[in-house]
């Protein structure tokens, strides 16, 4: 018998487990009631049908009797259909590996299984992504029969962590099944699947009902009656679904904390913390590489190893973010992650299945389990032939792509050179310390701004971490105020929330909003003061180089563009809103009414396109293909609906024109901002 892991179970976990058990019992009571009612209905319908036939045997009574029985059977089919449904996990993206192929990795997994005191997985698979999970094919009977789980490990994950961090991650996955109480989660999960099947997976059932109803008019009537009864059953199940889901999600969050505790018991707290902090960066880097090659499909450019380039991107971004790199892996900190989120508003989301990374790290830090570091090897050292395996998964990732010509494979140096160039073209000079990443230079009176000796600043003061914190505090405060206003207006229905560690009733939102608006104004005033000081600093440099008027001109042009940007972009938003109806099924008369509104808004939108086509400031952002598409769109008043159907080709022209319009605005604005900031940075080159 397998010995169980002894990681302690928290009081909250026990509470959530009890709630989950009660919700499962509640479901079975409701479901058994529905079953007995369905059986009773079928017996009653069959008996009544038989009595009608016996009372007066004829075609009509036979059809009515058969129809009644058909109705009861259809209801029973609905109530029992989930038993025969099997949830099969798609494995097309996976490659199974064996002990013979990867002996060191299997020995590594065996050590973890032994430490966690659980069972070795039935099969081990590798996937391409930055993830790890335990899965199994399940059906109704898997709630009662023992089923061995399979382990899936992402090659992108192995490529992004140390051996010890991978041990912590896999110990977390095995930790989900190392406690007897974890079986409750499996029960609740399957109950959810049963209800979901009965609520939403009904295509085959409706097909049966329609085929029975097509026999004749009598059967159609009773089949329709059965569908109405089923709809009533579904209404009941929706209420049960909400109760079961709430308990499951609460338990699921506690299961994550418990699995973390199991992992910390194996490796200590720190390896799991460092891996949690890095995985978003690893996943982001992996997807940046995939996006890069997605854009290269028309040029038939690919790579033989996407994972080596994932590492290049990850370490490049880490360097640009001034992150420490130890043993070839970026080391992120909670302070770095929290740098961008200054919100003090906390609203418990009962529908979250996983706790936040911050909450998981906080709990791991409270555990503070220390273990000696076994080694500092990268997890890729566990693989028998890293390059060959990564190449196989790279081929698998791009196997479905159809290239127009013979494929040319980028070497790492070629990829990195172009990636770095694209990255730098989309970012601002390092001297700004990310100050402008999420804000624009504030509008102020250029003529009234002067640099006095008493207000002199160093460049490091203007773009200090404290200045960046002001920017992100402003952004977070605006988001908090917006959400609190939704709560105050009843759009977000909650009874209470936490702000800065204090529990506050939703009824008292208005007082907090007023206070936060005062705080926001103070912060924005400080940011404005800093922006005027920045201008004065660079204006003094520019004047010494006889470039003061040029700097002022660039600021003025940017301010003019900024003043009109929101208004110009608003036309795109209006077009999105008035055309949104086309994504939904509607009656012809509703479509015609919406088309009138679309045409009314479109008149101004067409004028805006004509304006940007005639304005030199947008010329660089408008490609030849864009101009051709714009000219075609403006060439006539297009009809998008001819009375009984949409005209797809014309709709594609409208959609492209809308997307190109916002693309031109965004690129022009970004380029103007970048040119202004780059001009400022160049002034420093002449600074004595």
XYZ file of C-alpha atoms in Angstrom:
688
model
C 0.000 0.000 0.000
C 1.327 3.460 -0.968
C 2.276 5.598 1.994
C 0.682 9.043 1.916
C 2.494 12.354 2.082
C 2.220 13.996 5.475
C 2.044 17.677 4.453
C -0.328 19.342 6.892
C -3.832 20.258 5.758
C -4.940 23.784 6.687
C -8.178 24.597 8.492
C -9.366 26.481 5.396
C -8.631 23.415 3.261
C -10.693 21.258 5.623
C -13.526 23.793 5.526
C -13.502 23.915 1.725
C -13.350 20.106 1.571
C -16.431 19.819 3.789
C -18.274 22.375 1.639
C -17.285 20.440 -1.485
C -18.494 17.148 0.021
C -21.808 18.762 0.970
C -22.198 20.186 -2.535
C -21.577 16.717 -4.030
C -24.180 15.213 -1.681
C -26.560 18.033 -2.602
C -26.092 17.218 -6.287
C -26.725 13.494 -5.781
C -29.885 14.200 -3.758
C -31.195 16.517 -6.491
C -30.097 14.144 -9.242
C -31.651 11.074 -7.601
C -34.849 13.071 -7.152
C -34.785 13.880 -10.858
C -34.045 10.226 -11.718
C -36.941 8.883 -9.655
C -39.197 11.600 -11.048
C -38.098 10.692 -14.577
C -38.677 6.988 -13.979
C -42.064 7.777 -12.402
C -42.963 9.994 -15.358
C -42.010 7.272 -17.826
C -44.011 4.615 -15.965
C -46.991 6.966 -15.671
C -46.749 7.980 -19.337
C -46.474 4.335 -20.406
C -49.418 3.322 -18.193
C -51.612 6.181 -19.434
C -50.685 5.403 -23.016
C -51.559 1.719 -22.518
C -54.887 2.615 -20.900
C -55.769 4.937 -23.781
C -55.007 2.195 -26.304
C -57.010 -0.424 -24.317
C -59.941 1.965 -23.929
C -60.243 2.536 -27.664
C -57.788 0.668 -29.908
C -57.294 2.682 -33.092
C -54.496 4.430 -34.974
C -54.873 7.720 -33.130
C -54.797 6.154 -29.623
C -51.869 3.915 -30.567
C -49.924 6.988 -31.728
C -50.834 8.898 -28.547
C -49.831 5.954 -26.346
C -46.562 5.455 -28.213
C -45.926 9.178 -28.097
C -46.389 9.296 -24.322
C -43.952 6.413 -23.907
C -41.538 8.150 -26.320
C -41.716 11.293 -24.156
C -40.820 9.388 -20.981
C -37.960 7.513 -22.661
C -36.507 10.748 -24.064
C -36.482 12.263 -20.569
C -34.707 9.160 -19.197
C -32.168 9.219 -22.035
C -31.347 12.805 -21.103
C -30.919 11.924 -17.416
C -28.612 8.958 -18.092
C -26.711 10.017 -21.222
C -23.653 11.366 -19.355
C -22.790 7.842 -18.091
C -21.680 6.862 -21.571
C -19.626 9.977 -22.251
C -15.856 9.624 -21.906
C -13.627 12.642 -21.455
C -10.622 11.835 -23.633
C -7.651 14.192 -23.422
C -6.328 15.273 -26.819
C -2.806 13.875 -27.086
C -2.017 14.897 -30.644
C 0.364 17.585 -29.386
C 2.159 15.174 -27.055
C 5.019 12.711 -27.518
C 5.220 9.753 -25.133
C 8.665 8.987 -23.759
C 9.916 5.805 -22.090
C 12.478 4.907 -19.459
C 14.750 3.522 -22.160
C 14.665 6.809 -24.094
C 15.073 9.147 -21.107
C 16.583 7.118 -18.230
C 17.820 10.104 -16.190
C 14.506 11.958 -16.428
C 12.599 8.822 -15.355
C 14.955 8.293 -12.418
C 14.411 11.955 -11.515
C 10.610 11.490 -11.591
C 10.992 8.322 -9.529
C 12.820 10.262 -6.801
C 10.009 12.834 -6.684
C 7.317 10.136 -6.526
C 9.184 8.516 -3.645
C 9.548 11.842 -1.811
C 5.892 12.763 -2.275
C 4.899 9.179 -1.431
C 2.498 8.729 -4.323
C 2.290 6.467 -7.394
C 4.482 6.647 -10.476
C 2.500 8.010 -13.462
C 1.007 5.530 -15.908
C 2.661 7.288 -18.853
C 5.002 10.251 -19.272
C 4.498 12.681 -22.144
C 6.391 15.705 -23.371
C 4.654 18.731 -24.891
C 6.046 21.826 -26.580
C 4.852 24.476 -24.134
C 5.898 26.061 -20.830
C 3.753 23.939 -18.546
C 3.423 20.716 -16.570
C 0.283 18.822 -15.575
C -1.146 15.491 -14.473
C -4.098 14.227 -16.512
C -6.197 11.137 -17.226
C -9.102 10.052 -19.412
C -12.210 10.000 -17.244
C -15.864 9.056 -17.287
C -18.635 8.652 -14.713
C -17.120 5.429 -13.353
C -13.737 7.043 -12.716
C -15.259 8.516 -9.544
C -15.451 5.011 -8.119
C -12.644 3.106 -9.862
C -8.904 3.778 -9.295
C -7.320 5.392 -12.354
C -3.602 5.965 -12.844
C -2.616 9.431 -13.941
C -0.357 10.522 -16.788
C 2.349 13.164 -16.475
C 2.860 15.892 -19.071
C 6.006 18.046 -19.040
C 6.561 20.954 -21.422
C 9.913 21.163 -23.192
C 9.548 24.946 -22.947
C 9.318 24.519 -19.173
C 12.362 22.244 -18.946
C 14.231 24.860 -20.979
C 13.388 27.620 -18.481
C 14.153 26.175 -15.041
C 16.872 24.534 -13.011
C 16.792 20.854 -12.095
C 15.773 21.727 -8.537
C 13.007 24.056 -9.740
C 11.667 21.346 -12.040
C 11.631 18.976 -9.073
C 9.538 21.504 -7.127
C 7.106 21.960 -10.049
C 6.611 18.208 -10.555
C 6.315 17.658 -6.786
C 3.497 20.229 -6.888
C 1.732 18.257 -9.636
C 2.089 14.946 -7.764
C 1.039 16.731 -4.590
C -2.453 17.073 -6.035
C -2.907 13.318 -5.599
C -0.904 12.628 -2.471
C -3.698 13.155 0.089
C -6.867 11.100 0.490
C -8.904 14.296 0.801
C -7.759 15.286 -2.702
C -10.173 12.620 -4.014
C -12.959 15.038 -3.108
C -11.687 17.396 -5.780
C -12.001 14.589 -8.300
C -15.609 13.952 -7.230
C -16.549 17.619 -7.541
C -14.763 17.862 -10.885
C -16.733 14.913 -12.252
C -20.018 16.237 -10.868
C -19.291 19.501 -12.689
C -18.621 17.565 -15.874
C -21.901 15.665 -15.489
C -23.917 18.852 -15.065
C -22.012 20.589 -17.862
C -22.751 17.650 -20.158
C -26.465 17.831 -19.357
C -26.574 21.598 -19.808
C -24.410 22.179 -22.859
C -23.344 18.964 -24.636
C -26.710 18.076 -26.131
C -26.189 17.962 -29.892
C -26.570 14.171 -30.090
C -29.588 14.262 -27.745
C -31.357 16.908 -29.849
C -30.573 14.811 -32.922
C -32.331 11.810 -31.325
C -35.331 13.947 -30.306
C -35.613 15.401 -33.824
C -35.370 11.995 -35.494
C -38.104 10.597 -33.228
C -40.220 13.678 -33.781
C -39.892 13.338 -37.555
C -41.856 10.025 -37.506
C -45.187 11.842 -37.564
C -47.083 14.748 -36.020
C -48.015 12.822 -32.865
C -44.409 11.905 -32.107
C -43.317 15.472 -32.906
C -45.755 16.820 -30.285
C -44.574 14.477 -27.533
C -40.894 14.877 -28.487
C -41.402 18.635 -28.151
C -43.060 18.069 -24.775
C -40.046 15.997 -23.672
C -37.725 18.834 -24.695
C -39.798 21.257 -22.565
C -39.495 18.906 -19.562
C -35.752 18.633 -20.179
C -35.514 22.441 -20.204
C -37.160 22.460 -16.775
C -34.619 19.885 -15.546
C -31.821 22.061 -16.947
C -33.125 25.070 -15.016
C -32.826 23.033 -11.802
C -29.345 21.849 -12.767
C -28.176 25.418 -13.432
C -28.919 26.318 -9.824
C -27.073 23.180 -8.654
C -24.201 23.943 -11.041
C -23.628 27.319 -9.397
C -23.565 25.791 -5.895
C -21.217 22.963 -6.906
C -18.913 25.258 -8.878
C -18.507 27.738 -6.043
C -17.493 24.958 -3.672
C -15.207 23.405 -6.298
C -13.431 26.672 -7.082
C -12.913 27.356 -3.372
C -11.497 23.854 -2.905
C -9.424 24.158 -6.085
C -7.646 27.243 -4.731
C -6.871 25.409 -1.487
C -5.659 22.393 -3.482
C -3.079 24.647 -5.135
C -1.826 25.891 -1.774
C -1.675 22.316 -0.472
C 0.223 21.068 -3.527
C 2.671 23.959 -3.041
C 3.180 22.836 0.564
C 3.905 19.300 -0.641
C 6.465 20.650 -3.124
C 8.084 22.831 -0.450
C 8.387 19.742 1.732
C 10.425 18.084 -1.017
C 12.682 20.932 -2.198
C 12.154 23.753 0.289
C 10.129 26.893 -0.418
C 12.639 28.810 -2.518
C 12.893 26.658 -5.699
C 9.138 26.796 -6.265
C 9.108 30.549 -5.561
C 11.873 31.293 -8.076
C 10.219 29.130 -10.734
C 6.793 30.766 -10.193
C 8.372 34.179 -10.571
C 10.124 33.232 -13.829
C 7.459 31.209 -15.660
C 5.517 34.206 -17.006
C 8.717 35.570 -18.531
C 9.569 32.122 -19.937
C 6.105 31.747 -21.462
C 6.165 35.303 -22.823
C 9.585 34.687 -24.407
C 8.439 31.400 -25.950
C 5.399 33.106 -27.494
C 7.488 36.036 -28.737
C 9.597 33.567 -30.729
C 6.494 31.826 -32.107
C 4.976 35.199 -33.073
C 8.217 36.162 -34.790
C 8.137 33.042 -36.979
C 4.400 33.377 -37.522
C 5.135 36.713 -39.207
C 7.876 35.034 -41.263
C 5.588 32.450 -42.888
C 5.086 34.549 -46.085
C 8.896 34.664 -46.413
C 9.262 30.890 -45.786
C 11.613 31.476 -42.851
C 11.658 29.023 -39.916
C 14.031 27.697 -37.263
C 15.399 24.304 -36.351
C 15.318 24.982 -32.600
C 12.750 27.380 -31.137
C 13.920 26.663 -27.586
C 17.442 28.007 -27.980
C 15.875 31.206 -29.236
C 13.422 31.211 -26.326
C 16.475 31.329 -24.042
C 18.013 34.167 -26.082
C 14.808 36.228 -25.787
C 14.340 35.466 -22.092
C 17.877 36.541 -21.186
C 17.704 39.582 -23.481
C 14.498 40.843 -21.839
C 16.009 40.114 -18.426
C 19.066 42.207 -19.291
C 16.911 45.081 -20.539
C 14.930 44.894 -17.293
C 18.166 44.907 -15.262
C 17.398 41.519 -13.735
C 20.109 39.424 -12.152
C 21.048 36.238 -13.998
C 22.307 33.274 -11.960
C 23.372 29.971 -13.491
C 22.068 31.112 -16.896
C 18.559 31.818 -15.545
C 16.975 35.254 -14.891
C 16.109 35.797 -11.228
C 12.874 37.733 -10.822
C 11.691 39.187 -7.529
C 8.265 39.962 -6.104
C 9.305 43.633 -5.942
C 9.955 43.575 -9.693
C 6.536 42.064 -10.439
C 4.756 44.385 -8.024
C 6.493 47.392 -9.545
C 3.744 47.564 -12.146
C 0.807 46.942 -9.830
C 0.332 49.516 -7.093
C -3.329 48.713 -6.511
C -4.464 48.442 -2.902
C -7.917 47.174 -3.859
C -8.602 43.497 -3.220
C -11.865 41.868 -4.279
C -12.300 38.183 -3.593
C -13.261 36.415 -6.787
C -15.125 33.271 -5.789
C -14.985 32.055 -9.393
C -11.182 31.907 -9.600
C -9.928 28.314 -9.795
C -6.336 29.259 -8.947
C -4.871 31.687 -6.425
C -2.648 34.443 -7.780
C 1.104 33.961 -8.081
C 1.525 36.625 -5.383
C -0.729 34.718 -2.969
C 1.047 31.426 -3.646
C 4.439 32.997 -3.060
C 3.192 34.636 0.132
C 2.032 31.269 1.492
C 5.331 29.616 0.526
C 7.240 32.360 2.311
C 5.140 31.803 5.419
C 6.048 28.108 5.314
C 9.712 29.141 4.993
C 10.929 25.564 4.565
C 14.669 25.507 3.968
C 16.458 22.626 2.272
C 20.082 22.350 1.149
C 20.510 23.134 -2.550
C 21.260 19.803 -4.260
C 22.849 21.251 -7.408
C 22.610 24.187 -9.794
C 22.261 22.213 -13.020
C 19.790 23.311 -15.650
C 16.808 20.982 -16.077
C 17.804 20.369 -19.711
C 20.742 18.310 -18.377
C 18.196 15.601 -17.498
C 17.445 15.009 -21.183
C 19.332 12.327 -23.049
C 19.819 14.489 -26.171
C 18.548 18.020 -25.592
C 19.202 19.344 -29.097
C 17.556 16.399 -30.850
C 14.470 16.536 -28.610
C 14.078 20.298 -28.971
C 14.431 19.965 -32.742
C 11.693 17.294 -32.827
C 9.272 19.543 -30.973
C 10.212 22.518 -33.137
C 9.330 20.433 -36.208
C 6.073 19.403 -34.524
C 5.185 23.036 -33.765
C 5.571 24.059 -37.417
C 4.364 20.827 -39.041
C 0.934 22.268 -39.910
C 2.359 25.410 -41.546
C 2.251 25.658 -45.341
C 5.130 27.765 -46.642
C 4.920 29.374 -50.105
C 8.544 28.496 -50.998
C 11.387 26.281 -49.860
C 12.002 26.889 -46.164
C 15.072 28.850 -45.101
C 16.218 28.177 -41.531
C 17.371 31.101 -39.410
C 20.479 30.622 -37.346
C 20.374 31.888 -33.774
C 22.594 34.857 -34.640
C 20.320 35.934 -37.512
C 17.218 35.577 -35.379
C 18.655 37.495 -32.442
C 19.978 40.344 -34.584
C 16.578 40.919 -36.165
C 14.655 40.332 -32.934
C 16.843 42.829 -31.058
C 16.362 45.377 -33.826
C 12.563 44.954 -33.749
C 12.530 45.064 -29.960
C 14.547 48.274 -29.811
C 12.450 49.902 -32.546
C 9.390 49.257 -30.388
C 10.904 50.555 -27.147
C 12.392 53.762 -25.828
C 15.959 54.710 -24.952
C 17.308 53.138 -21.766
C 18.038 56.545 -20.212
C 14.302 56.876 -19.515
C 14.242 53.809 -17.249
C 10.800 52.753 -18.644
C 9.299 56.086 -17.512
C 7.456 56.525 -20.817
C 6.460 52.894 -21.384
C 2.952 53.478 -20.027
C 2.604 57.251 -20.257
C 3.100 60.114 -22.677
C 4.779 63.447 -21.984
C 2.137 65.528 -20.177
C 0.711 68.556 -21.944
C 1.902 71.870 -20.474
C 2.558 75.454 -21.557
C 5.892 75.338 -23.362
C 6.308 79.113 -23.226
C 5.769 79.343 -19.456
C 8.230 76.569 -18.587
C 11.628 77.823 -17.518
C 14.517 76.101 -15.814
C 15.577 78.016 -12.719
C 18.740 77.327 -10.753
C 16.753 76.413 -7.636
C 14.948 73.650 -9.544
C 17.911 71.936 -11.162
C 17.719 68.137 -11.359
C 20.048 65.358 -12.310
C 18.945 62.984 -15.049
C 18.898 60.157 -12.498
C 16.402 62.155 -10.394
C 14.032 62.784 -13.289
C 13.887 59.103 -14.273
C 14.394 57.524 -10.864
C 12.507 54.474 -9.643
C 10.510 56.848 -7.442
C 9.343 58.711 -10.576
C 8.350 55.433 -12.244
C 6.452 54.441 -9.086
C 4.432 57.668 -9.377
C 3.392 56.685 -12.909
C 2.264 53.194 -11.937
C 0.581 54.486 -8.770
C -1.410 56.859 -10.971
C -2.416 54.050 -13.347
C -3.422 51.756 -10.478
C -5.398 54.507 -8.729
C -7.348 55.265 -11.908
C -8.225 51.578 -12.297
C -9.229 51.321 -8.621
C -11.451 54.411 -8.862
C -13.096 53.086 -12.029
C -13.857 49.733 -10.388
C -15.100 51.379 -7.191
C -17.436 53.584 -9.230
C -18.861 50.431 -10.834
C -19.432 49.014 -7.346
C -21.049 52.279 -6.183
C -23.345 52.298 -9.245
C -24.384 48.686 -8.672
C -22.730 47.364 -11.838
C -20.385 45.167 -9.763
C -22.483 43.486 -7.104
C -20.470 42.676 -3.976
C -21.157 43.332 -0.306
C -17.630 44.315 0.747
C -14.007 44.511 -0.345
C -10.569 45.158 1.100
C -8.648 48.356 0.519
C -5.139 48.749 1.867
C -5.773 45.912 4.323
C -9.090 47.306 5.624
C -12.466 45.689 4.998
C -14.922 48.218 3.574
C -18.649 47.890 2.928
C -19.757 48.567 -0.637
C -22.199 51.132 0.785
C -19.221 53.299 1.775
C -17.671 53.381 -1.711
C -18.389 57.076 -2.299
C -16.257 58.257 0.627
C -13.293 56.163 -0.524
C -13.686 57.313 -4.134
C -13.570 60.979 -3.079
C -10.409 60.354 -1.041
C -8.708 58.445 -3.866
C -9.521 61.206 -6.368
C -7.710 63.667 -4.112
C -4.740 61.265 -3.895
C -4.770 60.817 -7.673
C -4.714 64.573 -8.275
C -1.707 64.955 -5.968
C 0.172 62.213 -7.806
C -0.700 63.638 -11.241
C 0.473 67.078 -10.106
C 3.826 65.541 -9.113
C 4.086 63.775 -12.484
C 3.283 67.019 -14.319
C 5.929 68.848 -12.315
C 8.442 66.131 -13.196
C 7.519 66.321 -16.892
C 8.012 70.083 -16.990
C 11.357 69.623 -15.231
C 12.331 67.032 -17.872
C 11.514 69.497 -20.635
C 13.464 72.255 -18.919
C 16.452 69.939 -18.431
C 16.617 69.009 -22.116
C 15.731 72.542 -23.254
C 18.808 73.832 -21.441
C 20.931 71.190 -23.215
C 19.317 72.052 -26.558
C 19.880 75.809 -26.101
C 23.606 75.205 -25.519
C 23.679 73.360 -28.870
C 21.497 75.980 -30.634
C 18.695 73.421 -30.938
C 16.237 74.887 -28.449
C 13.672 75.928 -31.064
C 13.837 72.505 -32.736
C 13.125 70.753 -29.418
C 10.229 73.121 -28.733
C 8.849 72.477 -32.235
C 8.932 68.692 -31.719
C 7.175 69.012 -28.383
C 4.523 71.267 -29.932
C 3.886 68.847 -32.818
C 3.599 65.936 -30.407
C 1.217 67.856 -28.153
C -0.939 68.742 -31.184
C -1.057 65.078 -32.218
C -1.824 64.000 -28.654
C -4.727 66.474 -28.364
C -6.504 64.931 -31.364
C -5.529 61.289 -30.874
C -8.335 60.273 -28.501
C -10.946 61.960 -30.683
C -9.598 60.376 -33.872
C -9.331 56.949 -32.245
C -12.879 57.395 -30.949
C -14.229 57.088 -34.506
C -12.728 53.615 -34.704
C -14.341 52.656 -31.371
C -17.712 53.982 -32.578
C -17.439 51.898 -35.747
C -16.587 48.823 -33.681
C -19.664 49.388 -31.520
C -22.138 49.986 -34.353
C -20.852 47.012 -36.385
C -20.787 44.597 -33.425
C -24.315 43.347 -34.231
C -22.973 41.541 -37.313
C -21.240 39.003 -35.069
C -24.592 37.761 -33.722
C -27.595 36.012 -35.220
C -30.507 38.444 -35.688
C -33.741 38.774 -37.649
C -33.691 40.612 -40.975
C -35.604 43.625 -39.639
C -33.162 44.006 -36.707
C -30.214 43.806 -39.120
C -31.746 46.492 -41.352
C -32.273 48.845 -38.365
C -28.682 48.342 -37.235
C -27.428 48.969 -40.770
C -29.063 52.406 -40.686
C -27.088 53.234 -37.523
C -23.905 51.849 -39.082
C -24.308 53.959 -42.214
C -24.911 57.079 -40.128
C -21.678 56.583 -38.171
C -19.778 55.522 -41.272
C -20.167 58.947 -42.915
C -17.894 60.574 -40.346
C -15.526 57.592 -40.368
C -15.002 57.958 -44.131
C -14.233 61.654 -43.646
C -11.591 60.710 -41.053
C -9.927 58.285 -43.464
C -9.813 61.020 -46.124
C -8.174 63.323 -43.568
C -5.370 60.928 -42.661
C -4.755 60.127 -46.356
C -4.240 63.848 -47.021
C -2.124 64.550 -43.920
C 1.650 64.227 -44.336
C 2.123 63.272 -40.683
C 0.498 59.870 -41.356
C 2.318 59.178 -44.638
C 5.060 56.958 -43.168
C 2.533 54.661 -41.487
C 0.384 54.143 -44.605
C 1.713 51.285 -46.736
C 0.957 50.917 -50.443
C -1.480 48.067 -49.720
C -3.244 50.188 -47.104
C -3.633 53.096 -49.518
C -5.063 50.817 -52.217
C -7.563 49.341 -49.720
C -8.517 52.801 -48.409
C -9.046 54.114 -51.962
C -11.275 51.159 -52.812
C -13.275 51.630 -49.599
C -13.798 55.337 -50.344
C -14.582 54.755 -54.036
C -18.286 54.120 -53.454
C -21.034 53.710 -50.870
C -20.886 49.997 -50.165
C -23.893 47.820 -49.316
C -23.156 45.210 -46.634
C -26.525 43.425 -46.528
C -28.714 42.760 -49.547
C -31.964 41.886 -47.762
C -31.374 38.240 -46.914
C -27.631 37.808 -46.490
C -24.388 39.605 -45.647
C -21.960 40.368 -48.469
C -18.757 38.860 -47.110
C -16.298 40.403 -49.568
C -17.523 43.937 -48.852
C -17.575 43.282 -45.110
C -13.929 42.222 -45.304
C -13.147 45.558 -46.968
C -14.919 47.421 -44.146
C -13.122 45.370 -41.491
C -9.735 45.932 -43.116
C -10.352 49.679 -43.427
C -11.257 49.904 -39.742
C -8.204 47.906 -38.652
C -5.855 49.820 -40.967
C -7.253 53.141 -39.692
C -6.487 52.346 -36.049
C -3.128 50.839 -37.071
C -2.111 54.064 -38.840
C -3.156 56.209 -35.875
C -1.331 54.015 -33.339
C 1.882 53.684 -35.348
C 1.989 57.400 -36.160
C 1.503 58.359 -32.536
C 4.114 55.892 -31.303
C 6.640 56.992 -33.916
C 6.140 60.674 -33.070
C 6.651 59.910 -29.395
C 9.751 57.810 -30.119
C 11.284 60.468 -32.382
C 10.765 63.144 -29.713
C 12.317 61.019 -26.979
C 15.180 59.914 -29.225
C 15.907 63.529 -30.147
C 16.113 64.367 -26.437
C 18.428 61.428 -25.789
C 20.756 62.530 -28.601
C 21.158 65.904 -26.904
C 22.998 64.101 -24.115
C 25.751 63.064 -26.548
C 26.898 66.659 -26.724
C 26.554 67.284 -23.004
C 29.860 68.297 -21.446
